[in-house]
Short mmCIF file of C-alpha atoms in Angstrom, two decimals:
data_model
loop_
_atom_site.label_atom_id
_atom_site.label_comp_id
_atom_site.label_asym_id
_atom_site.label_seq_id
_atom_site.Cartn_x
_atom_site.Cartn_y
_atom_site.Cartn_z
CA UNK A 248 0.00 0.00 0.00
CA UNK A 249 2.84 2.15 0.78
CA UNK A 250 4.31 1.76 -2.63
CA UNK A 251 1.21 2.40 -4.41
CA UNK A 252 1.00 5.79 -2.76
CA UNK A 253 4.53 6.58 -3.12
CA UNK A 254 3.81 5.48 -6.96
CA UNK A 255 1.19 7.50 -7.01
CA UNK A 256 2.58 10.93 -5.53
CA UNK A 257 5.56 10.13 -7.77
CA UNK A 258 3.56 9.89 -10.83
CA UNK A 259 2.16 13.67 -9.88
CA UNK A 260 5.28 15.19 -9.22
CA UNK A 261 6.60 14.04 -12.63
CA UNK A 262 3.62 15.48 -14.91
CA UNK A 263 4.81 18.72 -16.33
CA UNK A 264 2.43 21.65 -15.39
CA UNK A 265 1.89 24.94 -16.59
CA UNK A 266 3.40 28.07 -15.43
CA UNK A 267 2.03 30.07 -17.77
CA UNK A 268 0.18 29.83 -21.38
CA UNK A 269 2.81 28.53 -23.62
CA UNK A 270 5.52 27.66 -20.84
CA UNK A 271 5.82 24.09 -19.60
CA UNK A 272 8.26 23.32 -16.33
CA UNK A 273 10.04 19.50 -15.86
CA UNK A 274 10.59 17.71 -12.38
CA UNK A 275 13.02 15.25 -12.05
CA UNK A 276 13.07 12.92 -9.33
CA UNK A 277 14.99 9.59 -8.55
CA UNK A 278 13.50 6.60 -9.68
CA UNK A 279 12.66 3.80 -7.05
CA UNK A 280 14.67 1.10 -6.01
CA UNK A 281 12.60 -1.59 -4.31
CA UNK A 282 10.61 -3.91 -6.28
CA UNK A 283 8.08 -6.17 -4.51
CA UNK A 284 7.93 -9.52 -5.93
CA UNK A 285 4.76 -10.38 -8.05
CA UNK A 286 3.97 -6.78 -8.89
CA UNK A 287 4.85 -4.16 -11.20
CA UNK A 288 7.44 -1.76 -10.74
CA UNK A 289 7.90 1.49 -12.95
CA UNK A 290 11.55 2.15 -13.59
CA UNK A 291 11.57 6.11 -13.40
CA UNK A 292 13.91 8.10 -16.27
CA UNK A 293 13.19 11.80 -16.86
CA UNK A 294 14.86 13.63 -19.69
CA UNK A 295 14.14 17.27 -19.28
CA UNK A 296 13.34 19.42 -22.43
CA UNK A 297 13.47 22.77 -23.25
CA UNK A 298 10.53 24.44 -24.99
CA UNK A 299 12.06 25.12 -27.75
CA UNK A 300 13.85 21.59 -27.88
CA UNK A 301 10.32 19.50 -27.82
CA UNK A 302 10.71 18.85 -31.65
CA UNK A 303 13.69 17.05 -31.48
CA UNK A 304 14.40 13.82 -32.63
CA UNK A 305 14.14 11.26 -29.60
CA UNK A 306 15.91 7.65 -29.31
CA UNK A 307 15.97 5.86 -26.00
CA UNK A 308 17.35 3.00 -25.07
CA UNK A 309 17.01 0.70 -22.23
CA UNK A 310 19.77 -2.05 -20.93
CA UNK A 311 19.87 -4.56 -18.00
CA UNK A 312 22.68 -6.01 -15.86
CA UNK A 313 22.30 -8.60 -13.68
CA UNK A 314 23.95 -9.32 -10.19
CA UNK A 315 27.47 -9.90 -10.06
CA UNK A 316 27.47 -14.04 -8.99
CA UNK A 317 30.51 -15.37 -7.98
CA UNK A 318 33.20 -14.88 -9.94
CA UNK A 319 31.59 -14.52 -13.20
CA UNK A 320 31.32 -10.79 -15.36
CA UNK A 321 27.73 -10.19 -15.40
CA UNK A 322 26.38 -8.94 -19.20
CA UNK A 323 24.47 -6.37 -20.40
CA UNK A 324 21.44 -6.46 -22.23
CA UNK A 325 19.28 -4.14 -24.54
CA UNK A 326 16.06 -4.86 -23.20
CA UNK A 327 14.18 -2.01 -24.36
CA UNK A 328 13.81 0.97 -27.08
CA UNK A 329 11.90 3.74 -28.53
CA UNK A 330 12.63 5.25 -31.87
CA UNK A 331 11.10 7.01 -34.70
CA UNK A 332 8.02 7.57 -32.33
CA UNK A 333 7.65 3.65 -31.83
CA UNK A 334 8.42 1.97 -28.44
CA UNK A 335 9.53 -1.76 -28.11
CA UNK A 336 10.58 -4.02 -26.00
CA UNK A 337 13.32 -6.78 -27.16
CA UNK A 338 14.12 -10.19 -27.02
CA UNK A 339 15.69 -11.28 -23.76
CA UNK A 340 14.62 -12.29 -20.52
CA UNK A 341 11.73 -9.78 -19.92
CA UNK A 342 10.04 -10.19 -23.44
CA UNK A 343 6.54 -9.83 -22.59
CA UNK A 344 6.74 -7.95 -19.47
CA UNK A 345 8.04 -4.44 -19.86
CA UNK A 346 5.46 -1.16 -21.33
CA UNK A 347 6.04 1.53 -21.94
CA UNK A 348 5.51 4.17 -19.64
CA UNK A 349 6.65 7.42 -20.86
CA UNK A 350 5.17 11.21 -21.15
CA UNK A 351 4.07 12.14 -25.36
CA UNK A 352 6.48 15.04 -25.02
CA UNK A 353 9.30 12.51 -24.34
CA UNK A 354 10.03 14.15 -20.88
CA UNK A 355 9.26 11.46 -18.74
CA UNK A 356 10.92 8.24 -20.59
CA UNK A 357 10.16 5.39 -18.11
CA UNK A 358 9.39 2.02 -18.88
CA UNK A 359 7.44 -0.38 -16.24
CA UNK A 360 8.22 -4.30 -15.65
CA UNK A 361 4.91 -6.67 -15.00
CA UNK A 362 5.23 -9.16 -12.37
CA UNK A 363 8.45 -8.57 -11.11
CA UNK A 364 10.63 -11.73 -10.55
CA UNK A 365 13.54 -12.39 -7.99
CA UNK A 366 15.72 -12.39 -11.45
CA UNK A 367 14.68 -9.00 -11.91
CA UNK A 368 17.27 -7.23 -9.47
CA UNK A 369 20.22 -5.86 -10.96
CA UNK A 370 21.12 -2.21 -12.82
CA UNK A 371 18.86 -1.33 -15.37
CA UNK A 372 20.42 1.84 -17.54
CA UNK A 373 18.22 4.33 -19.32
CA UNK A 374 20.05 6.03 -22.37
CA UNK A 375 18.42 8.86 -24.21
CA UNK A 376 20.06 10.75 -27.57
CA UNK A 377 18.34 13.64 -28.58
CA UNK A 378 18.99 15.21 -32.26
CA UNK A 379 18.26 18.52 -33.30
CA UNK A 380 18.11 19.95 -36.42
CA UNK A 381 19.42 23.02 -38.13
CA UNK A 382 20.48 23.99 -41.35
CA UNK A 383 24.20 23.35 -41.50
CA UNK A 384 24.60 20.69 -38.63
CA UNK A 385 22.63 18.20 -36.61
CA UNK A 386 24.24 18.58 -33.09
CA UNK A 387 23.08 15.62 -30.08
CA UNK A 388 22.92 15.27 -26.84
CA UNK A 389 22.92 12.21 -24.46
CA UNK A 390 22.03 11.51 -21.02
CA UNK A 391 22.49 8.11 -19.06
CA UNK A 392 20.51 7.12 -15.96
CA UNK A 393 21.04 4.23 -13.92
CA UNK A 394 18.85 2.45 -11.22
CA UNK A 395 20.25 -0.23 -8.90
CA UNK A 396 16.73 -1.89 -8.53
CA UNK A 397 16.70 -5.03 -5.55
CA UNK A 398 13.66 -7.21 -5.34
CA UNK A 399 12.11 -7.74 -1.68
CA UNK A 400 8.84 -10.60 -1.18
CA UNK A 401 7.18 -7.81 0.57
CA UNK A 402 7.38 -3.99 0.81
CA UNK A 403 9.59 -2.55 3.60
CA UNK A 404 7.87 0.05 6.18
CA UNK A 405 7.82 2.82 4.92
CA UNK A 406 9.40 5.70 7.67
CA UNK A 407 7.84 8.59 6.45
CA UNK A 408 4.90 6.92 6.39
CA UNK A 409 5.17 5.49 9.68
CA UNK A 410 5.90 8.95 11.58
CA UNK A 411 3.07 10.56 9.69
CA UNK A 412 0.70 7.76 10.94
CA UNK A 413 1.91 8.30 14.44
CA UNK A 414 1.53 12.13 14.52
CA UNK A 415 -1.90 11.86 12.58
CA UNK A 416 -3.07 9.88 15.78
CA UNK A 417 -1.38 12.19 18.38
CA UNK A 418 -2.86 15.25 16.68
CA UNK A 419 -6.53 13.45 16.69
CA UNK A 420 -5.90 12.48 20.67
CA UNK A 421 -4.88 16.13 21.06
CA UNK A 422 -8.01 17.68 19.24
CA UNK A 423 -10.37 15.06 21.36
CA UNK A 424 -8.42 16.57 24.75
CA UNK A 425 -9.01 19.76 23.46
CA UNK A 426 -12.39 19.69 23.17
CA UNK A 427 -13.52 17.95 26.22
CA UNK A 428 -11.45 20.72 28.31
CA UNK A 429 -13.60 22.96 25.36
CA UNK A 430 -17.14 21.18 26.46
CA UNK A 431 -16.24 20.95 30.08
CA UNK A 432 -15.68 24.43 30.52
CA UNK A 433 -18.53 25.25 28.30
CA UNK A 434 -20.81 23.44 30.66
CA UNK A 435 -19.54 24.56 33.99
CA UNK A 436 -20.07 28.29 32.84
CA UNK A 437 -23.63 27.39 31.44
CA UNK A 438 -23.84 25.86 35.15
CA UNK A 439 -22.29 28.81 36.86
CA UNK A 440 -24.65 31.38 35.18
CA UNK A 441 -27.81 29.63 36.08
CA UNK A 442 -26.83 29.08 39.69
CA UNK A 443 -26.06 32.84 39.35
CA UNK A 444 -30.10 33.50 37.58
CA UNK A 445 -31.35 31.36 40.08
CA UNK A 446 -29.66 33.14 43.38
CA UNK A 447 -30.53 35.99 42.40
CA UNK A 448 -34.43 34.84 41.63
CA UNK A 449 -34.46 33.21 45.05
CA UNK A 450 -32.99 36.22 47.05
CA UNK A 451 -36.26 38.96 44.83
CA UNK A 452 -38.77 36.55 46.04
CA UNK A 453 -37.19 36.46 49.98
CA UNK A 454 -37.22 40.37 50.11
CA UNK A 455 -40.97 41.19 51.75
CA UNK A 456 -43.71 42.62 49.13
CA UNK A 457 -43.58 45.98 51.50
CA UNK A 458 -40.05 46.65 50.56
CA UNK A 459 -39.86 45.63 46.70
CA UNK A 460 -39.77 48.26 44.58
CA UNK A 461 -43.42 49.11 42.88
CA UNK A 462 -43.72 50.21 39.60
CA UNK A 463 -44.71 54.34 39.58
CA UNK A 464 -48.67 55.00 39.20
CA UNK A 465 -49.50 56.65 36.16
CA UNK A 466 -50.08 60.17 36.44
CA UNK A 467 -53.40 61.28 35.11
CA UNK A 468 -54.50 64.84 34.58
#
C-alpha cells in the first residue's frame, strides 16, 4: 500500500504543469529502487526538455545487468527501445513484461516491468540521444541514468509513512483533549450562570412585598 501511494505521488510530481500559457516546467526525481515480488514496478527516467527543444528527434534506449554471482562478469542487455516515435521491448529475458511508460512530449521516458521476478534485481540503464536539427549541422545530446533496482517478497515500512501515521493519531488524541477541556468548561459556565439567575431569583422573592420596589402610578390629569 505504501508503494502504491509513493507510486502515485511520484507519478504527480513528474507530470509537467503549466506556469504560464505557452511555458511548460520538468521535475526530475529519482526513480525507485525496491521492487516487490509479483507486482509491477515502474523504472523512473526523466529527460528534461526545453521548450524550444520538444521537436527534437528522440531515441531511448534501455539495458539490463544482472547481479554480479561469484566470480563470473555479469552482461548487459538491450532490453528495451523507442525510436522514430515507436516503443519496443526486445528479445531477452523480460520479453513480454516491460510497457512503456513514458510522457508524449518525451520528458518522462520510463518504462514499467509486469510481475516482477527475484531475477529482476540488478542495474537497469536508461540512455536517451536527442537530435536537433538546423540547417548546417545536426548537433546531439545524451544523457544516461542508472537504477540499482533489488527485489524484496514484501514492501519494507515505509518511515515517512510510519511517523506521519503516528503524529496523525497524536494530533486526533490532542483535538479530542481539546475539546472535552472545550465542552467541560462550556458546561460549567452554562452551570455557573444559572446558579447565578437562580440566586438571584431566590434572594427577589425572599425580600418582603412591602419593601420591593413598585412600579410608579401613572399620572393622570
Amino acid at each position: 500500500m505504501v508503494l502504491q501511494v509513493a507510486g502515485y505521488l511520484q507519478t504527480l510530481v513528474l507530470l509537467v504543469f503549466v506556469v504560464h500559457p505557452g511555458q511548460q516546467v520538468c521535475v526530475d526525481v529519482p526513480s525507485g529502487t525496491e521492487a516487490v515480488l509479483g507486482r509491477s514496478m515502474k523504472l523512473t527516467c526523466i529527460a528534461c526538455l526545453r521548450r524550444e527543444e520538444i521537436k527534437a528527434k528522440t531515441r531511448v534506449d534501455w539495458y539490463y545487468t544482472p547481479k554480479k554471482e561469484n566470480d563470473i562478469p555479469p552482461t548487459k542487455t538491450h532490453i528495451y527501445k523507442y525510436e522514430n516515435e515507436s516503443p519496443s521491448a526486445l528479445d531477452g529475458p523480460f520479453k513480454g513484461r516491460l510497457t512503456w511508460n513514458g510522457s508524449q512530449d518525451l520528458q518522462d521516458v520510463s518504462i514499467q516491468i509486469i510481475n516482477v521476478t527475484y531475477n529482476d534485481s540488478g542495474i537497469y540503464e536508461c540512455r536517451v540521444i536527442r537530435e536537433f536539427e538546423f540547417d548546417f549541422f545536426t548537433p546531439s545530446v545524451s544523457l544516461t541514468k542508472n537504477i540499482n533496482l533489488s527485489v524484496k517478497e514484501k514492501a519494507s515500512d515505509d518511515t515517512t509513512a510510519v511517523y506521519s501515521e503516528i503524529m496523525m493519531y497524536v494530533l486526533l488524541v490532542f483535538l479530542t483533549f481539546w475539546l472535552l477541556v472545550e465542552m467541560v468548561y462550556c458546561y460549567r459556565k452554562i452551570s455557573k450562570s444559572d446558579e447565578q439567575t437562580q440566586d438571584a431569583a431566590t434572594n427577589y422573592l425572599a425580600i418582603p412585598s412591602d419593601q420591593k420596589a413598585c412600579p410608579a402610578a401613572p399620572v393622570t390629569q
